[in-house]
Short mmCIF file of C-alpha atoms and ligand atoms in Angstrom, two decimals:
data_model
loop_
_atom_site.label_atom_id
_atom_site.label_comp_id
_atom_site.label_asym_id
_atom_site.label_seq_id
_atom_site.Cartn_x
_atom_site.Cartn_y
_atom_site.Cartn_z
CA MET A 1491 -12.24 -12.82 34.92
CA PRO A 1492 -15.03 -10.23 35.27
CA LYS A 1493 -15.15 -7.53 32.59
CA ASN A 1494 -16.50 -4.15 33.69
CA GLU A 1495 -14.28 -1.68 31.79
CA ALA A 1496 -11.59 -1.77 29.14
CA VAL A 1497 -9.08 -4.51 29.73
CA VAL A 1498 -5.37 -4.28 28.90
CA TYR A 1499 -3.10 -7.26 28.86
CA ILE A 1500 0.68 -6.71 29.27
CA THR A 1501 2.84 -9.63 28.30
CA ARG A 1502 5.22 -9.05 31.24
CA LYS A 1503 6.07 -6.49 33.94
CA ILE A 1504 6.97 -3.07 32.57
CA PRO A 1505 8.17 0.03 34.51
CA ASP A 1506 5.50 1.37 36.89
CA PRO A 1507 4.89 4.75 35.16
CA GLY A 1508 3.32 2.86 32.22
CA ILE A 1509 1.20 0.65 34.47
CA GLU A 1510 -0.04 3.67 36.42
CA ILE A 1511 -1.24 5.40 33.21
CA LEU A 1512 -3.08 2.31 32.09
CA GLU A 1513 -4.70 1.70 35.48
CA SER A 1514 -6.33 5.12 35.27
CA VAL A 1515 -8.46 3.94 32.36
CA ALA A 1516 -8.57 0.16 32.37
CA ASP A 1517 -8.30 -3.13 34.27
CA VAL A 1518 -4.72 -4.12 33.76
CA TYR A 1519 -3.39 -7.67 33.77
CA VAL A 1520 0.34 -8.25 33.74
CA ASN A 1521 1.69 -11.68 32.96
CA ASP A 1522 3.83 -12.52 35.96
CA CYS A 1523 6.18 -14.81 33.96
CA GLY A 1524 9.34 -13.02 35.24
CA PRO A 1525 11.86 -11.11 33.21
CA GLN A 1526 13.71 -14.07 31.64
CA ASN A 1527 10.78 -16.38 30.98
CA PRO A 1528 8.64 -14.73 28.31
CA PRO A 1529 5.18 -16.14 27.56
CA SER A 1530 4.83 -18.34 24.48
CA LYS A 1531 2.55 -17.22 21.67
CA THR A 1532 0.07 -19.90 22.82
CA GLU A 1533 0.05 -18.36 26.30
CA ILE A 1534 -0.47 -14.89 24.98
CA ILE A 1535 -3.36 -16.09 22.87
CA GLU A 1536 -4.95 -17.92 25.80
CA ASP A 1537 -4.63 -14.86 28.05
CA VAL A 1538 -5.91 -12.38 25.44
CA THR A 1539 -8.85 -14.70 24.67
CA GLU A 1540 -9.73 -15.29 28.34
CA LEU A 1541 -9.54 -11.66 29.20
CA GLU A 1542 -11.32 -10.51 26.03
CA ALA A 1543 -8.61 -7.85 26.00
CA ASP A 1544 -9.28 -4.46 24.40
CA GLY A 1545 -5.60 -3.49 24.52
CA LEU A 1546 -2.43 -5.48 24.27
CA LEU A 1547 0.98 -4.06 25.42
CA CYS A 1548 3.69 -6.32 24.03
CA MET A 1549 7.49 -6.42 23.69
CA LEU A 1550 10.02 -7.35 21.06
CA PRO A 1551 10.22 -11.11 21.74
CA ASP A 1552 6.44 -11.49 21.42
CA GLU A 1553 5.33 -12.70 17.99
CA ILE A 1554 2.09 -10.78 17.37
CA ASP A 1555 0.62 -12.45 14.31
CA ARG A 1556 -2.85 -12.91 12.90
CA ASP A 1557 -3.67 -15.61 15.58
CA VAL A 1558 -2.85 -13.21 18.40
CA LEU A 1559 -4.59 -10.29 16.70
CA THR A 1560 -7.79 -12.27 16.43
CA ALA A 1561 -7.72 -13.86 19.90
CA SER A 1562 -10.07 -11.33 21.41
CA PRO A 1563 -13.03 -9.94 19.49
CA ASP A 1564 -12.62 -6.68 21.42
CA LEU A 1565 -8.94 -6.10 20.65
CA GLU A 1566 -8.63 -2.54 19.27
CA VAL A 1567 -5.04 -1.51 19.96
CA VAL A 1568 -1.60 -3.13 20.23
CA SER A 1569 1.29 -1.08 21.58
CA THR A 1570 4.87 -2.28 21.72
CA LEU A 1571 7.46 -1.25 24.24
CA SER A 1572 9.99 -0.69 21.50
CA VAL A 1573 10.70 1.40 18.45
CA GLY A 1574 10.99 -1.66 16.24
CA PHE A 1575 7.78 -3.37 15.20
CA ASP A 1576 9.09 -6.16 13.00
CA HIS A 1577 7.48 -8.69 15.49
CA ILE A 1578 3.96 -7.43 14.66
CA ASP A 1579 1.97 -8.44 11.59
CA LEU A 1580 0.94 -4.93 10.46
CA GLU A 1581 -0.99 -6.17 7.46
CA ALA A 1582 -3.17 -8.30 9.73
CA ALA A 1583 -3.63 -5.40 12.15
CA ASN A 1584 -4.75 -3.24 9.32
CA ASP A 1585 -7.10 -5.93 8.07
CA TYR A 1586 -8.80 -6.19 11.49
CA GLY A 1587 -8.82 -2.38 12.16
CA ILE A 1588 -6.47 -2.75 15.12
CA ALA A 1589 -4.29 0.32 15.80
CA VAL A 1590 -0.60 -0.31 16.43
CA GLY A 1591 1.71 2.03 18.32
CA HIS A 1592 5.38 2.05 19.24
CA THR A 1593 7.96 4.21 21.13
CA PRO A 1594 10.17 6.10 18.70
CA GLY A 1595 12.65 8.84 19.37
CA VAL A 1596 12.93 8.53 23.18
CA LEU A 1597 15.58 5.77 22.97
CA SER A 1598 17.84 7.17 20.27
CA GLU A 1599 20.33 8.88 22.55
CA THR A 1600 20.44 5.95 24.92
CA CYS A 1601 21.08 3.49 22.03
CA ALA A 1602 23.79 5.80 20.66
CA ASP A 1603 25.54 5.83 24.08
CA LEU A 1604 25.58 2.00 23.93
CA VAL A 1605 27.06 1.98 20.42
CA TRP A 1606 30.01 4.04 21.68
CA ALA A 1607 30.29 2.01 24.91
CA LEU A 1608 30.67 -1.14 22.72
CA VAL A 1609 33.01 0.48 20.24
CA LEU A 1610 35.31 1.78 23.02
CA ALA A 1611 35.13 -1.48 25.03
CA THR A 1612 36.02 -3.52 21.98
CA ALA A 1613 38.66 -1.24 20.55
CA ARG A 1614 40.37 -0.84 23.92
CA ARG A 1615 39.89 -4.46 24.98
CA ILE A 1616 38.09 -3.60 28.22
CA VAL A 1617 36.60 -7.04 28.82
CA GLU A 1618 39.94 -8.75 28.25
CA GLY A 1619 41.60 -6.22 30.57
CA TYR A 1620 39.11 -6.97 33.30
CA ARG A 1621 39.72 -10.67 32.95
CA PHE A 1622 43.52 -10.08 32.97
CA VAL A 1623 43.10 -8.52 36.38
CA THR A 1624 40.64 -10.96 37.91
CA ASP A 1625 42.56 -14.01 36.50
CA GLY A 1626 45.67 -12.79 38.39
CA GLU A 1627 47.73 -12.26 35.24
CA TRP A 1628 48.51 -8.60 35.98
CA LYS A 1629 51.94 -8.68 37.46
CA THR A 1630 53.38 -5.42 36.07
CA TRP A 1631 52.92 -2.68 33.54
CA ALA A 1632 53.91 -4.17 30.26
CA PRO A 1633 54.55 -2.38 26.97
CA GLU A 1634 52.54 -4.90 24.91
CA ALA A 1635 49.82 -6.01 27.31
CA ILE A 1636 46.22 -5.51 26.15
CA VAL A 1637 47.12 -3.07 23.36
CA GLY A 1638 44.12 -2.07 21.34
CA GLN A 1639 43.02 0.22 18.57
CA ASP A 1640 42.61 3.99 18.56
CA VAL A 1641 39.11 5.28 18.11
CA TYR A 1642 39.74 9.02 17.74
CA GLY A 1643 40.44 10.16 14.23
CA SER A 1644 38.69 7.11 12.70
CA THR A 1645 36.27 6.96 9.82
CA LEU A 1646 32.86 5.83 11.09
CA GLY A 1647 30.52 4.23 8.60
CA ILE A 1648 26.83 4.39 9.61
CA ILE A 1649 24.46 2.04 7.88
CA GLY A 1650 21.15 3.85 8.23
CA LEU A 1651 21.25 7.56 9.17
CA GLY A 1652 17.95 7.62 11.09
CA LYS A 1653 17.53 9.12 14.50
CA ILE A 1654 19.79 6.57 16.18
CA GLY A 1655 22.42 6.67 13.47
CA THR A 1656 22.50 10.47 13.67
CA ALA A 1657 22.84 10.40 17.47
CA VAL A 1658 25.80 7.96 17.02
CA ALA A 1659 27.45 10.26 14.43
CA LYS A 1660 27.02 13.35 16.64
CA ARG A 1661 28.97 11.73 19.44
CA GLY A 1662 31.77 11.32 16.91
CA ALA A 1663 32.51 15.07 17.11
CA GLY A 1664 34.39 14.53 20.33
CA PHE A 1665 36.53 11.79 18.78
CA ASP A 1666 37.42 13.82 15.75
CA ILE A 1667 35.96 11.30 13.39
CA ASP A 1668 34.74 11.54 9.77
CA VAL A 1669 31.40 9.98 8.98
CA CYS A 1670 30.15 8.27 5.87
CA TYR A 1671 26.70 6.81 5.67
CA THR A 1672 24.32 4.82 3.54
CA ALA A 1673 20.62 5.42 3.35
CA ARG A 1674 18.03 4.99 0.60
CA SER A 1675 18.37 8.66 -0.14
CA ARG A 1676 20.70 11.50 0.93
CA LYS A 1677 19.72 13.21 4.20
CA PRO A 1678 20.85 16.88 3.67
CA GLU A 1679 19.28 18.07 6.95
CA ARG A 1680 21.06 15.48 9.02
CA GLU A 1681 24.29 16.13 7.18
CA ALA A 1682 23.90 19.86 7.99
CA GLU A 1683 23.29 19.05 11.67
CA LEU A 1684 26.44 17.01 11.80
CA GLU A 1685 28.54 19.50 9.88
CA GLU A 1686 27.50 22.18 12.34
CA LEU A 1687 29.16 20.06 15.05
CA GLY A 1688 32.28 19.82 12.90
CA VAL A 1689 31.68 16.23 11.74
CA GLU A 1690 32.53 15.77 8.14
CA VAL A 1691 29.83 13.56 6.54
CA THR A 1692 29.49 11.89 3.14
CA HIS A 1693 26.75 9.84 1.61
CA VAL A 1694 28.20 6.72 -0.07
CA SER A 1695 27.20 3.32 -1.37
CA LEU A 1696 27.28 0.37 1.04
CA ASP A 1697 30.37 -1.08 -0.64
CA GLU A 1698 32.15 2.22 -0.45
CA LEU A 1699 31.22 2.58 3.25
CA LEU A 1700 32.56 -0.89 4.00
CA ARG A 1701 35.81 -0.17 2.16
CA ARG A 1702 36.43 3.20 3.83
CA SER A 1703 35.40 2.68 7.43
CA ASP A 1704 37.44 1.80 10.44
CA LEU A 1705 34.23 1.48 12.47
CA VAL A 1706 30.95 0.31 11.06
CA SER A 1707 27.68 0.85 12.95
CA VAL A 1708 24.49 -0.92 11.86
CA ASN A 1709 21.45 1.29 12.57
CA VAL A 1710 18.81 0.17 10.09
CA PRO A 1711 15.43 -1.29 11.03
CA LEU A 1712 14.74 -4.89 10.08
CA THR A 1713 12.75 -4.98 6.79
CA ASP A 1714 12.61 -7.28 3.77
CA GLU A 1715 15.33 -5.06 2.26
CA THR A 1716 17.73 -5.13 5.25
CA GLU A 1717 17.35 -8.75 6.32
CA GLY A 1718 20.72 -10.46 5.64
CA LEU A 1719 22.20 -7.20 4.41
CA LEU A 1720 25.69 -8.04 5.61
CA GLY A 1721 27.05 -11.34 4.45
CA ARG A 1722 30.49 -12.75 3.47
CA ARG A 1723 30.76 -10.61 0.40
CA GLU A 1724 30.25 -7.43 2.50
CA PHE A 1725 32.71 -8.52 5.20
CA GLN A 1726 35.32 -9.10 2.51
CA GLN A 1727 34.98 -5.49 1.51
CA MET A 1728 35.88 -4.36 5.02
CA ASP A 1729 39.39 -3.52 6.18
CA ASP A 1730 40.97 -6.43 8.09
CA ASP A 1731 41.33 -4.15 11.11
CA ALA A 1732 37.80 -2.78 10.99
CA LEU A 1733 35.37 -2.99 13.89
CA LEU A 1734 31.68 -3.76 13.34
CA VAL A 1735 28.92 -2.94 15.86
CA ASN A 1736 25.33 -4.00 15.52
CA THR A 1737 22.60 -2.60 17.80
CA SER A 1738 19.69 -2.75 15.38
CA ARG A 1739 18.40 -6.31 14.74
CA GLY A 1740 20.39 -9.54 14.62
CA GLU A 1741 18.84 -10.61 11.32
CA VAL A 1742 20.54 -7.69 9.47
CA ILE A 1743 23.79 -9.72 9.73
CA GLN A 1744 24.11 -13.29 8.36
CA THR A 1745 25.43 -14.99 11.45
CA ASP A 1746 27.15 -17.91 9.68
CA ALA A 1747 28.91 -15.57 7.31
CA LEU A 1748 30.05 -13.46 10.31
CA TYR A 1749 31.47 -16.56 11.96
CA GLU A 1750 33.32 -17.46 8.73
CA ALA A 1751 34.65 -13.91 8.26
CA LEU A 1752 35.98 -13.83 11.82
CA ALA A 1753 37.50 -17.30 11.35
CA ALA A 1754 39.20 -16.16 8.10
CA ASP A 1755 40.43 -12.91 9.76
CA GLU A 1756 38.50 -10.84 7.25
CA ILE A 1757 37.15 -8.67 9.98
CA SER A 1758 38.96 -7.74 13.19
CA ARG A 1759 36.50 -7.09 15.98
CA VAL A 1760 32.71 -7.22 16.40
CA CYS A 1761 30.30 -6.10 19.04
CA LEU A 1762 26.71 -7.33 18.94
CA ASP A 1763 23.87 -6.11 21.12
CA VAL A 1764 21.47 -8.03 18.89
CA THR A 1765 21.94 -11.48 17.51
CA ASP A 1766 20.41 -14.13 15.24
CA PRO A 1767 19.32 -16.33 16.95
CA GLU A 1768 18.32 -14.15 19.83
CA PRO A 1769 19.04 -14.86 22.61
CA LEU A 1770 22.39 -16.24 21.52
CA PRO A 1771 22.84 -19.61 23.32
CA PRO A 1772 26.02 -19.65 25.54
CA THR A 1773 27.26 -22.64 23.42
CA HIS A 1774 26.94 -20.79 20.14
CA ARG A 1775 30.08 -21.12 17.95
CA LEU A 1776 30.32 -17.37 17.50
CA LEU A 1777 31.33 -17.07 21.17
CA GLU A 1778 34.59 -18.94 20.30
CA PHE A 1779 35.82 -15.35 19.41
CA ALA A 1780 34.77 -13.75 22.72
CA PRO A 1781 36.02 -11.64 24.34
CA ASP A 1782 39.14 -10.76 22.42
CA ARG A 1783 37.42 -10.31 19.07
CA LEU A 1784 33.74 -10.34 19.98
CA ILE A 1785 31.63 -8.73 22.68
CA VAL A 1786 27.95 -9.65 23.00
CA THR A 1787 25.39 -7.78 25.19
CA PRO A 1788 21.82 -8.87 25.70
CA HIS A 1789 19.81 -6.35 23.58
CA ILE A 1790 20.20 -3.51 26.03
CA GLY A 1791 20.30 -0.54 23.57
CA SER A 1792 17.41 1.28 25.28
CA SER A 1793 18.13 0.03 28.71
CA SER A 1794 18.52 3.03 30.96
CA VAL A 1795 16.08 3.77 33.82
CA PRO A 1796 14.74 7.06 32.39
CA THR A 1797 14.39 5.73 28.86
CA ARG A 1798 12.66 2.52 29.87
CA ASN A 1799 10.28 4.60 32.12
CA LYS A 1800 9.53 6.90 29.23
CA MET A 1801 9.03 4.04 26.82
CA ALA A 1802 6.55 2.44 29.30
CA GLU A 1803 4.65 5.79 29.44
CA MET A 1804 4.62 6.21 25.66
CA ALA A 1805 3.40 2.61 25.10
CA ALA A 1806 0.67 3.14 27.66
CA GLU A 1807 -0.36 6.49 26.13
CA ASN A 1808 -0.91 4.86 22.77
CA ILE A 1809 -3.40 2.52 24.30
CA VAL A 1810 -5.15 5.26 26.29
CA ALA A 1811 -5.52 7.43 23.15
CA ARG A 1812 -7.23 4.58 21.29
CA PHE A 1813 -9.65 4.06 24.15
CA ARG A 1814 -10.45 7.76 23.96
CA ASP A 1815 -11.09 7.55 20.22
CA GLU A 1816 -8.06 9.74 19.59
CA GLN A 1817 -5.09 9.25 17.21
CA LEU A 1818 -2.26 7.33 18.78
CA PRO A 1819 0.56 9.72 19.62
CA ASN A 1820 3.03 7.26 18.11
CA ALA A 1821 1.20 5.23 15.50
CA VAL A 1822 2.44 2.57 13.12
CA VAL A 1823 -1.03 1.54 11.99
CA SER A 1824 -3.88 4.00 12.28
CA PRO A 1825 -7.22 2.55 11.26
CA PRO A 1826 -10.26 4.72 11.81
CA ASN A 1827 -11.33 4.74 15.49
CA PRO A 1828 -14.19 2.36 16.10
CA GLY A 1829 -16.31 5.23 17.42
CA VAL A 1830 -15.74 7.46 14.34
C1 DGY B 2697 13.69 -1.24 20.12
O1 DGY B 2697 13.05 -0.51 20.86
O2 DGY B 2697 13.32 -1.60 19.03
C2 DGY B 2697 15.09 -1.62 20.56
O3 DGY B 2697 15.64 -2.61 19.74
C3 DGY B 2697 15.11 -2.14 21.95
O4 DGY B 2697 14.81 -1.29 22.85
#
């Protein structure tokens, strides 16, 4: 492929606003693999090498390791269409002077909407109710058909009071909930924001949170510290009627332990937008509990049209900034610009 200006490789089709921004400064190559057939690491390496790409726009399922980062001698910036960057080897990027950007902030409210959608769907047994209708079982109003759990007035435990966790807690004002949270340190400003909305909020240990909460929402990024954070011991602390929702990363929960806790009735209901493994195979044993005690969605936390458009723009703007020798607007790794 001829190279006459900066080249950007995108590992699959992203919303048009992002592509338009990139096309104003570079030749843009989009892998046409289709939405459900992501390129392998080998294919990404081959494409980046062949194109001698200057910029790489990647997504969560792409493993961006040292081999990918060294595939093109010209690679100067990697930007991911996600807030999470656990799929990128940041140390290697730093070693090679490659800037890394992501898309924080914009998706917090959209993810928080999904948390509540899952909580309500699970607590009020919406999927089962739908099946009840379509399976022809609905013959009459019945006092004990599809009875669920109340959400209003609950105690919500938020593991990780970052931007998404705070947006989840704020929505609790309308449900008259109390919030407890864990975080490495207390977050007085976030507590004040919530208290202004009438949400009572307390900083507690993880064990205390698990013991107190009717609803537990996992909102931590995946790090060495949070990987496998919730296992059998933690599930045993939870109330038998508690509901757990994970929209962060599948690896924060030990999947086998979750299966065992559900099997032993140590935890009542679970909703997962992220899984380990991800994608969750349709034959996975965890799905034995679906849909009455488990709902799984395919990692759609940020999946609204405006948010995905904005994420595409932000990911593109990171790349453009690097080409202009400017700081990335949303940087994770900021080596000095090559021209500086
Ligand atoms: C992210 O951006 O990291 C979310 O998990 C998906 O949108």
